[in-house]
Amino acid sequence: MTYAHPESLVSAEWLKSNLTNPSIRIIEVDVDPKQYAAGHIPGAIGLDWAKDLQDPVRRDIPNGDQLATLLSNRGVGNEHTIVLYGDSANWFAAYAFWVLKLYGHRDVRLLNGGRAHWLNDSSLPLTPDVVNHPPTTYRPTQPDETLRARVSEVLVSASGAARVASGGAKILQLVDVRSPDEFSGKIIAPPGMNETAQRAGHIPGAVNVPWAQATNADGTFKSVDELRTLYGGKGLTPGAPTVAYCRIGERSSHTWFVLKYLLGFDNVRNYDGSWTEYGNLIGAPIEKNV
Amino acid sequence: MPESTHSQPGTRTTTDLHARVYDGVLDMMPSEENPTPLVRLNALTPPGSTLYAKLEWMNPFGSVKDRAAWAMIRDLESRGELGDAKPGRGIVEPTSGNTGFSLAAIASVRGYPARAVMPSKVPTEKRALIRMAGADVDISSDAMCPLPGSEDGTIGLARTYARAQSNKYVMPNQYENQINARAHEETTGPEIWRQTQGKVSHVFVSLGTCGTVTGISRYLKSKNANVKIIAVQPSPGHDVPGLRNVSELDVSKLYDPSLIDEILQIDFNLAYTNALSLLRREGLRAGPSSGLIFEGARIISARDGVPMGVMIFCDDIFKYVSTMIKHLPELGGSDAEGGS
């Protein structure tokens, strides 16, 4: 069996042979932008998730004009195939993938295994040199809200969880992709994180499938059979409305990609507000296992 | 390194280890002829046993890591990876402290640039120490929920510099470089054998890169297969700088369990309370990892008796003042300024 959308994933070998392909733009997005500065895939553009892929004032993704300015200045056109990669097995690369799909970019792909996979193969080139591609005029579409979950919908599902417990239908399949200690409420966030919440626990009705369970030790994605067993084993079915969330929306982008593009879930959304929004709400129902 | 053959203009002496006159700081590096001191514990040793501490903070840059750092740099020089064959090239290394300081200081003396990549959890004082020694410091985000075996964070960033900017950087890589272990096989092990006149029965060590335990064990077991190598590991959840619990050792390629007779898990809080006892009762200014190692030696002494035990005391307490106060708040005293 193969992935539902195998064209959304590229291998290091494929990318190596396409490094000078003018129809491709390679973009690196890391948790730690110093990684790009120290060295990157030749020709890759570096984006900083905090500065480039967030609204600078409101807590939100960039609006269409901001994204258009960013991509136009960096030489990315609507016609380009965008190949994304990054550290932490593509966390923020997956987040960028989600933002680009939200704004209607046609051909976006992830480098399987991300930056570490490339780094560990000494036959693959790295450079500190920054390439300036000629500017373009990028035109994003209106944001596709069917890819994005909002807190109001999540709350409706959460308050319906009690009804589910007594035999009613689940409104949403909620997948909490954080670590087991965050899910149980033992900790609010991993140590040292700037973005956190007032309360610990998870959204009622959510199941916990930590994001890393979808990857092999080298950061590449597990096989479709393994992924099907993993998520199916947690009771998640491809046809039901599904929402993935984490702390700030990047780890959940990774799982969103897995569910939508590797397993073919046809109605899966990323809740980018995630626990730092939900866990700060007055009066929101919370489940805690500690 | 008994005598130096360096020649520079001006009046000078050559290195004379007996007189403790050195032709340069690197001539102080330890060897069988110039060992770090072995000091007997007189107040804290359980009756019937003999325990000596090997004072690694007497190395020129203050820790056991001088041995590996110096050996790795000399190896890179001898292979033409550093020095005249590669003008302008320096070193980059992922490090949480002692190795970074040793490498940075040696690099400065040898005229190489150095860059240390440190995790964000490393205290400010340690970052400052490495900057004082002349290195550039990058602070890398710790993985938020790390992927086992991933090359992100400090190791990934250092490796990126070494791969993408190989004209500027070479990475000694203390976690994988066999020279790290060989440094101890060629210096620490022979020193202990000679200092104890071959009577050493037990060696007590901690686990980090595992270069120390692997090198010492290889040498001493080749001299006497009955020498017991006892490793201590802090209990899970610890914050003892530089040490690893066995569950965290996948990062090191130098860990060889067949060279270790026993691994003791010690409550990590004892690292701090024992460090205090060692200073107050024995006058040994040992750091927290030495506190943990002493506890292992105390347990084995009480259980089996230790005819001639040697404890590797990796560094001293001076750079752990804030860590000690965190665990033993009374050390901060009540003389702090009043808050709001």
PDB file of N, CA, C and O in Angstrom, chain A residues 31-32 34-35 38-39 87-89 91 115 118-122 124 126 128 190 193 211-212 215 217 247 251, chain B residues 138-161 163-165:
ATOM      1  N   VAL A  31      12.511  25.168  13.975  1.00  0.00           N
ATOM      2  CA  VAL A  31      12.240  25.633  15.333  1.00  0.00           C
ATOM      3  C   VAL A  31      13.297  26.687  15.682  1.00  0.00           C
ATOM      4  O   VAL A  31      13.004  27.739  16.232  1.00  0.00           O
ATOM      5  N   ASP A  32      14.549  26.374  15.334  1.00  0.00           N
ATOM      6  CA  ASP A  32      15.671  27.248  15.656  1.00  0.00           C
ATOM      7  C   ASP A  32      16.276  27.781  14.358  1.00  0.00           C
ATOM      8  O   ASP A  32      17.000  27.072  13.655  1.00  0.00           O
ATOM      9  N   LYS A  34      18.731  29.443  13.683  1.00  0.00           N
ATOM     10  CA  LYS A  34      20.193  29.407  13.571  1.00  0.00           C
ATOM     11  C   LYS A  34      20.653  28.223  12.721  1.00  0.00           C
ATOM     12  O   LYS A  34      21.745  28.231  12.160  1.00  0.00           O
ATOM     13  N   GLN A  35      19.809  27.185  12.671  1.00  0.00           N
ATOM     14  CA  GLN A  35      20.174  26.014  11.868  1.00  0.00           C
ATOM     15  C   GLN A  35      20.346  26.410  10.403  1.00  0.00           C
ATOM     16  O   GLN A  35      21.312  26.010   9.756  1.00  0.00           O
ATOM     17  N   ALA A  38      23.529  28.484   9.770  1.00  0.00           N
ATOM     18  CA  ALA A  38      24.785  27.730   9.821  1.00  0.00           C
ATOM     19  C   ALA A  38      25.018  26.949   8.529  1.00  0.00           C
ATOM     20  O   ALA A  38      26.159  26.758   8.115  1.00  0.00           O
ATOM     21  N   GLY A  39      23.951  26.517   7.904  1.00  0.00           N
ATOM     22  CA  GLY A  39      24.089  25.760   6.662  1.00  0.00           C
ATOM     23  C   GLY A  39      22.748  25.189   6.245  1.00  0.00           C
ATOM     24  O   GLY A  39      21.934  24.834   7.096  1.00  0.00           O
ATOM     25  N   ASP A  87      13.924  21.421  10.881  1.00  0.00           N
ATOM     26  CA  ASP A  87      14.397  20.605  12.001  1.00  0.00           C
ATOM     27  C   ASP A  87      13.216  19.974  12.741  1.00  0.00           C
ATOM     28  O   ASP A  87      12.053  20.155  12.359  1.00  0.00           O
ATOM     29  N   SER A  88      13.510  19.239  13.797  1.00  0.00           N
ATOM     30  CA  SER A  88      12.484  18.527  14.575  1.00  0.00           C
ATOM     31  C   SER A  88      11.548  17.740  13.654  1.00  0.00           C
ATOM     32  O   SER A  88      10.321  17.768  13.818  1.00  0.00           O
ATOM     33  N   ALA A  89      12.146  17.045  12.690  1.00  0.00           N
ATOM     34  CA  ALA A  89      11.389  16.190  11.773  1.00  0.00           C
ATOM     35  C   ALA A  89      10.255  16.951  11.077  1.00  0.00           C
ATOM     36  O   ALA A  89       9.157  16.434  10.909  1.00  0.00           O
ATOM     37  N   TRP A  91       8.598  19.869  11.933  1.00  0.00           N
ATOM     38  CA  TRP A  91       7.467  20.514  12.643  1.00  0.00           C
ATOM     39  C   TRP A  91       6.984  21.775  11.942  1.00  0.00           C
ATOM     40  O   TRP A  91       5.831  21.897  11.568  1.00  0.00           O
ATOM     41  N   ARG A 115      15.436  18.069   7.911  1.00  0.00           N
ATOM     42  CA  ARG A 115      16.831  18.538   7.848  1.00  0.00           C
ATOM     43  C   ARG A 115      17.808  17.501   8.390  1.00  0.00           C
ATOM     44  O   ARG A 115      18.899  17.324   7.854  1.00  0.00           O
ATOM     45  N   TRP A 118      18.842  14.859   5.867  1.00  0.00           N
ATOM     46  CA  TRP A 118      19.767  15.420   4.875  1.00  0.00           C
ATOM     47  C   TRP A 118      21.155  15.603   5.491  1.00  0.00           C
ATOM     48  O   TRP A 118      22.177  15.246   4.902  1.00  0.00           O
ATOM     49  N   LEU A 119      21.169  16.147   6.703  1.00  0.00           N
ATOM     50  CA  LEU A 119      22.436  16.442   7.385  1.00  0.00           C
ATOM     51  C   LEU A 119      23.269  15.182   7.607  1.00  0.00           C
ATOM     52  O   LEU A 119      24.494  15.202   7.524  1.00  0.00           O
ATOM     53  N   ASN A 120      22.599  14.081   7.905  1.00  0.00           N
ATOM     54  CA  ASN A 120      23.331  12.868   8.270  1.00  0.00           C
ATOM     55  C   ASN A 120      23.864  12.083   7.080  1.00  0.00           C
ATOM     56  O   ASN A 120      24.549  11.096   7.266  1.00  0.00           O
ATOM     57  N   ASP A 121      23.526  12.521   5.871  1.00  0.00           N
ATOM     58  CA  ASP A 121      24.069  11.861   4.684  1.00  0.00           C
ATOM     59  C   ASP A 121      25.152  12.768   4.117  1.00  0.00           C
ATOM     60  O   ASP A 121      24.863  13.782   3.482  1.00  0.00           O
ATOM     61  N   SER A 122      26.413  12.394   4.327  1.00  0.00           N
ATOM     62  CA  SER A 122      27.495  13.311   3.970  1.00  0.00           C
ATOM     63  C   SER A 122      27.661  13.464   2.460  1.00  0.00           C
ATOM     64  O   SER A 122      28.416  14.312   1.997  1.00  0.00           O
ATOM     65  N   LEU A 124      25.246  14.500   0.664  1.00  0.00           N
ATOM     66  CA  LEU A 124      24.286  15.545   0.280  1.00  0.00           C
ATOM     67  C   LEU A 124      24.859  16.912   0.634  1.00  0.00           C
ATOM     68  O   LEU A 124      25.363  17.109   1.737  1.00  0.00           O
ATOM     69  N   LEU A 126      25.561  20.876   1.595  1.00  0.00           N
ATOM     70  CA  LEU A 126      25.061  21.930   2.477  1.00  0.00           C
ATOM     71  C   LEU A 126      25.905  23.171   2.224  1.00  0.00           C
ATOM     72  O   LEU A 126      27.092  23.063   1.938  1.00  0.00           O
ATOM     73  N   PRO A 128      26.385  27.607   3.492  1.00  0.00           N
ATOM     74  CA  PRO A 128      25.867  28.768   4.222  1.00  0.00           C
ATOM     75  C   PRO A 128      25.452  29.892   3.268  1.00  0.00           C
ATOM     76  O   PRO A 128      24.917  30.908   3.707  1.00  0.00           O
ATOM     77  N   PRO A 190       6.064  21.766  27.833  1.00  0.00           N
ATOM     78  CA  PRO A 190       7.437  21.285  28.078  1.00  0.00           C
ATOM     79  C   PRO A 190       8.260  22.386  28.751  1.00  0.00           C
ATOM     80  O   PRO A 190       8.007  23.570  28.534  1.00  0.00           O
ATOM     81  N   MET A 193       9.371  26.582  27.806  1.00  0.00           N
ATOM     82  CA  MET A 193       8.638  27.143  26.679  1.00  0.00           C
ATOM     83  C   MET A 193       8.072  28.516  27.036  1.00  0.00           C
ATOM     84  O   MET A 193       7.566  28.733  28.127  1.00  0.00           O
ATOM     85  N   TRP A 211       2.826  13.230  18.310  1.00  0.00           N
ATOM     86  CA  TRP A 211       3.198  13.410  16.900  1.00  0.00           C
ATOM     87  C   TRP A 211       4.297  12.451  16.466  1.00  0.00           C
ATOM     88  O   TRP A 211       4.269  11.937  15.346  1.00  0.00           O
ATOM     89  N   ALA A 212       5.305  12.228  17.367  1.00  0.00           N
ATOM     90  CA  ALA A 212       6.497  11.474  16.963  1.00  0.00           C
ATOM     91  C   ALA A 212       6.172  10.007  16.681  1.00  0.00           C
ATOM     92  O   ALA A 212       6.966   9.318  16.043  1.00  0.00           O
ATOM     93  N   THR A 215       6.543   8.919  13.131  1.00  0.00           N
ATOM     94  CA  THR A 215       7.835   8.945  12.439  1.00  0.00           C
ATOM     95  C   THR A 215       8.730   7.800  12.889  1.00  0.00           C
ATOM     96  O   THR A 215       8.596   7.276  13.991  1.00  0.00           O
ATOM     97  N   ALA A 217      12.795   6.581  13.653  1.00  0.00           N
ATOM     98  CA  ALA A 217      13.840   7.218  14.451  1.00  0.00           C
ATOM     99  C   ALA A 217      14.622   8.263  13.664  1.00  0.00           C
ATOM    100  O   ALA A 217      15.143   9.213  14.229  1.00  0.00           O
ATOM    101  N   ARG A 247       0.231  22.495  21.175  1.00  0.00           N
ATOM    102  CA  ARG A 247       0.405  23.631  22.092  1.00  0.00           C
ATOM    103  C   ARG A 247       0.257  24.949  21.326  1.00  0.00           C
ATOM    104  O   ARG A 247      -0.501  25.811  21.711  1.00  0.00           O
ATOM    105  N   ARG A 251       3.276  21.109  15.995  1.00  0.00           N
ATOM    106  CA  ARG A 251       3.289  19.649  16.038  1.00  0.00           C
ATOM    107  C   ARG A 251       1.999  19.090  15.433  1.00  0.00           C
ATOM    108  O   ARG A 251       1.988  18.049  14.790  1.00  0.00           O
TER     109      ARG A 251
ATOM    110  N   ASP B 138      26.848  29.627  20.515  1.00  0.00           N
ATOM    111  CA  ASP B 138      25.485  29.576  19.981  1.00  0.00           C
ATOM    112  C   ASP B 138      24.628  28.860  21.001  1.00  0.00           C
ATOM    113  O   ASP B 138      24.995  27.780  21.477  1.00  0.00           O
ATOM    114  N   ILE B 139      23.505  29.445  21.327  1.00  0.00           N
ATOM    115  CA  ILE B 139      22.562  28.754  22.203  1.00  0.00           C
ATOM    116  C   ILE B 139      21.489  28.142  21.313  1.00  0.00           C
ATOM    117  O   ILE B 139      20.845  28.839  20.534  1.00  0.00           O
ATOM    118  N   SER B 140      21.332  26.836  21.421  1.00  0.00           N
ATOM    119  CA  SER B 140      20.371  26.146  20.565  1.00  0.00           C
ATOM    120  C   SER B 140      19.164  25.744  21.392  1.00  0.00           C
ATOM    121  O   SER B 140      19.307  25.333  22.546  1.00  0.00           O
ATOM    122  N   SER B 141      17.995  25.863  20.786  1.00  0.00           N
ATOM    123  CA  SER B 141      16.778  25.487  21.508  1.00  0.00           C
ATOM    124  C   SER B 141      16.841  24.010  21.851  1.00  0.00           C
ATOM    125  O   SER B 141      17.201  23.188  21.030  1.00  0.00           O
ATOM    126  N   ASP B 142      16.483  23.701  23.077  1.00  0.00           N
ATOM    127  CA  ASP B 142      16.333  22.290  23.417  1.00  0.00           C
ATOM    128  C   ASP B 142      15.082  21.786  22.728  1.00  0.00           C
ATOM    129  O   ASP B 142      14.100  22.503  22.607  1.00  0.00           O
ATOM    130  N   ALA B 143      15.132  20.555  22.284  1.00  0.00           N
ATOM    131  CA  ALA B 143      13.950  19.987  21.651  1.00  0.00           C
ATOM    132  C   ALA B 143      12.789  20.007  22.636  1.00  0.00           C
ATOM    133  O   ALA B 143      12.961  19.732  23.811  1.00  0.00           O
ATOM    134  N   MET B 144      11.607  20.378  22.138  1.00  0.00           N
ATOM    135  CA  MET B 144      10.457  20.510  23.026  1.00  0.00           C
ATOM    136  C   MET B 144       9.900  19.162  23.444  1.00  0.00           C
ATOM    137  O   MET B 144       9.468  18.972  24.543  1.00  0.00           O
ATOM    138  N   CYS B 145       9.863  18.230  22.523  1.00  0.00           N
ATOM    139  CA  CYS B 145       9.646  16.838  22.931  1.00  0.00           C
ATOM    140  C   CYS B 145      10.507  16.025  21.969  1.00  0.00           C
ATOM    141  O   CYS B 145      10.105  15.728  20.861  1.00  0.00           O
ATOM    142  N   PRO B 146      11.734  15.777  22.381  1.00  0.00           N
ATOM    143  CA  PRO B 146      12.741  15.319  21.437  1.00  0.00           C
ATOM    144  C   PRO B 146      12.418  13.977  20.810  1.00  0.00           C
ATOM    145  O   PRO B 146      11.807  13.110  21.419  1.00  0.00           O
ATOM    146  N   LEU B 147      12.859  13.876  19.578  1.00  0.00           N
ATOM    147  CA  LEU B 147      12.708  12.636  18.843  1.00  0.00           C
ATOM    148  C   LEU B 147      13.921  11.787  19.168  1.00  0.00           C
ATOM    149  O   LEU B 147      15.038  12.226  18.968  1.00  0.00           O
ATOM    150  N   PRO B 148      13.746  10.595  19.670  1.00  0.00           N
ATOM    151  CA  PRO B 148      14.914   9.794  20.023  1.00  0.00           C
ATOM    152  C   PRO B 148      15.857   9.644  18.835  1.00  0.00           C
ATOM    153  O   PRO B 148      15.420   9.357  17.727  1.00  0.00           O
ATOM    154  N   GLY B 149      17.148   9.856  19.072  1.00  0.00           N
ATOM    155  CA  GLY B 149      18.133   9.676  18.018  1.00  0.00           C
ATOM    156  C   GLY B 149      18.182  10.786  16.997  1.00  0.00           C
ATOM    157  O   GLY B 149      18.934  10.712  16.039  1.00  0.00           O
ATOM    158  N   SER B 150      17.391  11.828  17.166  1.00  0.00           N
ATOM    159  CA  SER B 150      17.388  12.883  16.164  1.00  0.00           C
ATOM    160  C   SER B 150      18.659  13.699  16.279  1.00  0.00           C
ATOM    161  O   SER B 150      19.325  13.720  17.288  1.00  0.00           O
ATOM    162  N   GLU B 151      18.999  14.390  15.227  1.00  0.00           N
ATOM    163  CA  GLU B 151      20.236  15.170  15.195  1.00  0.00           C
ATOM    164  C   GLU B 151      19.914  16.638  15.297  1.00  0.00           C
ATOM    165  O   GLU B 151      20.594  17.470  14.729  1.00  0.00           O
ATOM    166  N   ASP B 152      18.858  16.965  15.993  1.00  0.00           N
ATOM    167  CA  ASP B 152      18.496  18.362  16.115  1.00  0.00           C
ATOM    168  C   ASP B 152      19.226  18.993  17.284  1.00  0.00           C
ATOM    169  O   ASP B 152      20.026  18.364  17.947  1.00  0.00           O
ATOM    170  N   GLY B 153      18.895  20.232  17.535  1.00  0.00           N
ATOM    171  CA  GLY B 153      19.468  20.918  18.678  1.00  0.00           C
ATOM    172  C   GLY B 153      20.966  21.106  18.529  1.00  0.00           C
ATOM    173  O   GLY B 153      21.481  21.345  17.441  1.00  0.00           O
ATOM    174  N   THR B 154      21.680  20.961  19.643  1.00  0.00           N
ATOM    175  CA  THR B 154      23.095  21.324  19.663  1.00  0.00           C
ATOM    176  C   THR B 154      23.932  20.461  18.723  1.00  0.00           C
ATOM    177  O   THR B 154      24.783  20.980  18.000  1.00  0.00           O
ATOM    178  N   ILE B 155      23.716  19.162  18.731  1.00  0.00           N
ATOM    179  CA  ILE B 155      24.549  18.291  17.899  1.00  0.00           C
ATOM    180  C   ILE B 155      24.304  18.590  16.423  1.00  0.00           C
ATOM    181  O   ILE B 155      25.233  18.694  15.631  1.00  0.00           O
ATOM    182  N   GLY B 156      23.043  18.786  16.062  1.00  0.00           N
ATOM    183  CA  GLY B 156      22.711  19.084  14.671  1.00  0.00           C
ATOM    184  C   GLY B 156      23.304  20.404  14.210  1.00  0.00           C
ATOM    185  O   GLY B 156      23.808  20.517  13.089  1.00  0.00           O
ATOM    186  N   LEU B 157      23.234  21.402  15.085  1.00  0.00           N
ATOM    187  CA  LEU B 157      23.747  22.718  14.700  1.00  0.00           C
ATOM    188  C   LEU B 157      25.267  22.665  14.533  1.00  0.00           C
ATOM    189  O   LEU B 157      25.818  23.192  13.559  1.00  0.00           O
ATOM    190  N   ALA B 158      25.950  22.008  15.471  1.00  0.00           N
ATOM    191  CA  ALA B 158      27.409  21.902  15.367  1.00  0.00           C
ATOM    192  C   ALA B 158      27.790  21.114  14.112  1.00  0.00           C
ATOM    193  O   ALA B 158      28.712  21.480  13.376  1.00  0.00           O
ATOM    194  N   ARG B 159      27.071  20.041  13.859  1.00  0.00           N
ATOM    195  CA  ARG B 159      27.366  19.228  12.673  1.00  0.00           C
ATOM    196  C   ARG B 159      27.119  20.033  11.389  1.00  0.00           C
ATOM    197  O   ARG B 159      27.832  19.879  10.397  1.00  0.00           O
ATOM    198  N   THR B 160      26.103  20.896  11.428  1.00  0.00           N
ATOM    199  CA  THR B 160      25.825  21.726  10.257  1.00  0.00           C
ATOM    200  C   THR B 160      26.992  22.668   9.966  1.00  0.00           C
ATOM    201  O   THR B 160      27.430  22.804   8.819  1.00  0.00           O
ATOM    202  N   TYR B 161      27.498  23.330  11.017  1.00  0.00           N
ATOM    203  CA  TYR B 161      28.671  24.195  10.810  1.00  0.00           C
ATOM    204  C   TYR B 161      29.817  23.396  10.181  1.00  0.00           C
ATOM    205  O   TYR B 161      30.477  23.841   9.250  1.00  0.00           O
ATOM    206  N   ARG B 163      29.776  20.658   8.450  1.00  0.00           N
ATOM    207  CA  ARG B 163      29.521  20.171   7.087  1.00  0.00           C
ATOM    208  C   ARG B 163      29.426  21.320   6.094  1.00  0.00           C
ATOM    209  O   ARG B 163      29.989  21.253   5.007  1.00  0.00           O
ATOM    210  N   ALA B 164      28.673  22.381   6.467  1.00  0.00           N
ATOM    211  CA  ALA B 164      28.409  23.453   5.499  1.00  0.00           C
ATOM    212  C   ALA B 164      29.553  24.455   5.427  1.00  0.00           C
ATOM    213  O   ALA B 164      29.709  25.136   4.423  1.00  0.00           O
ATOM    214  N   GLN B 165      30.336  24.566   6.500  1.00  0.00           N
ATOM    215  CA  GLN B 165      31.426  25.545   6.524  1.00  0.00           C
ATOM    216  C   GLN B 165      32.719  24.823   6.912  1.00  0.00           C
ATOM    217  O   GLN B 165      33.397  25.205   7.859  1.00  0.00           O
TER     218      GLN B 165
END
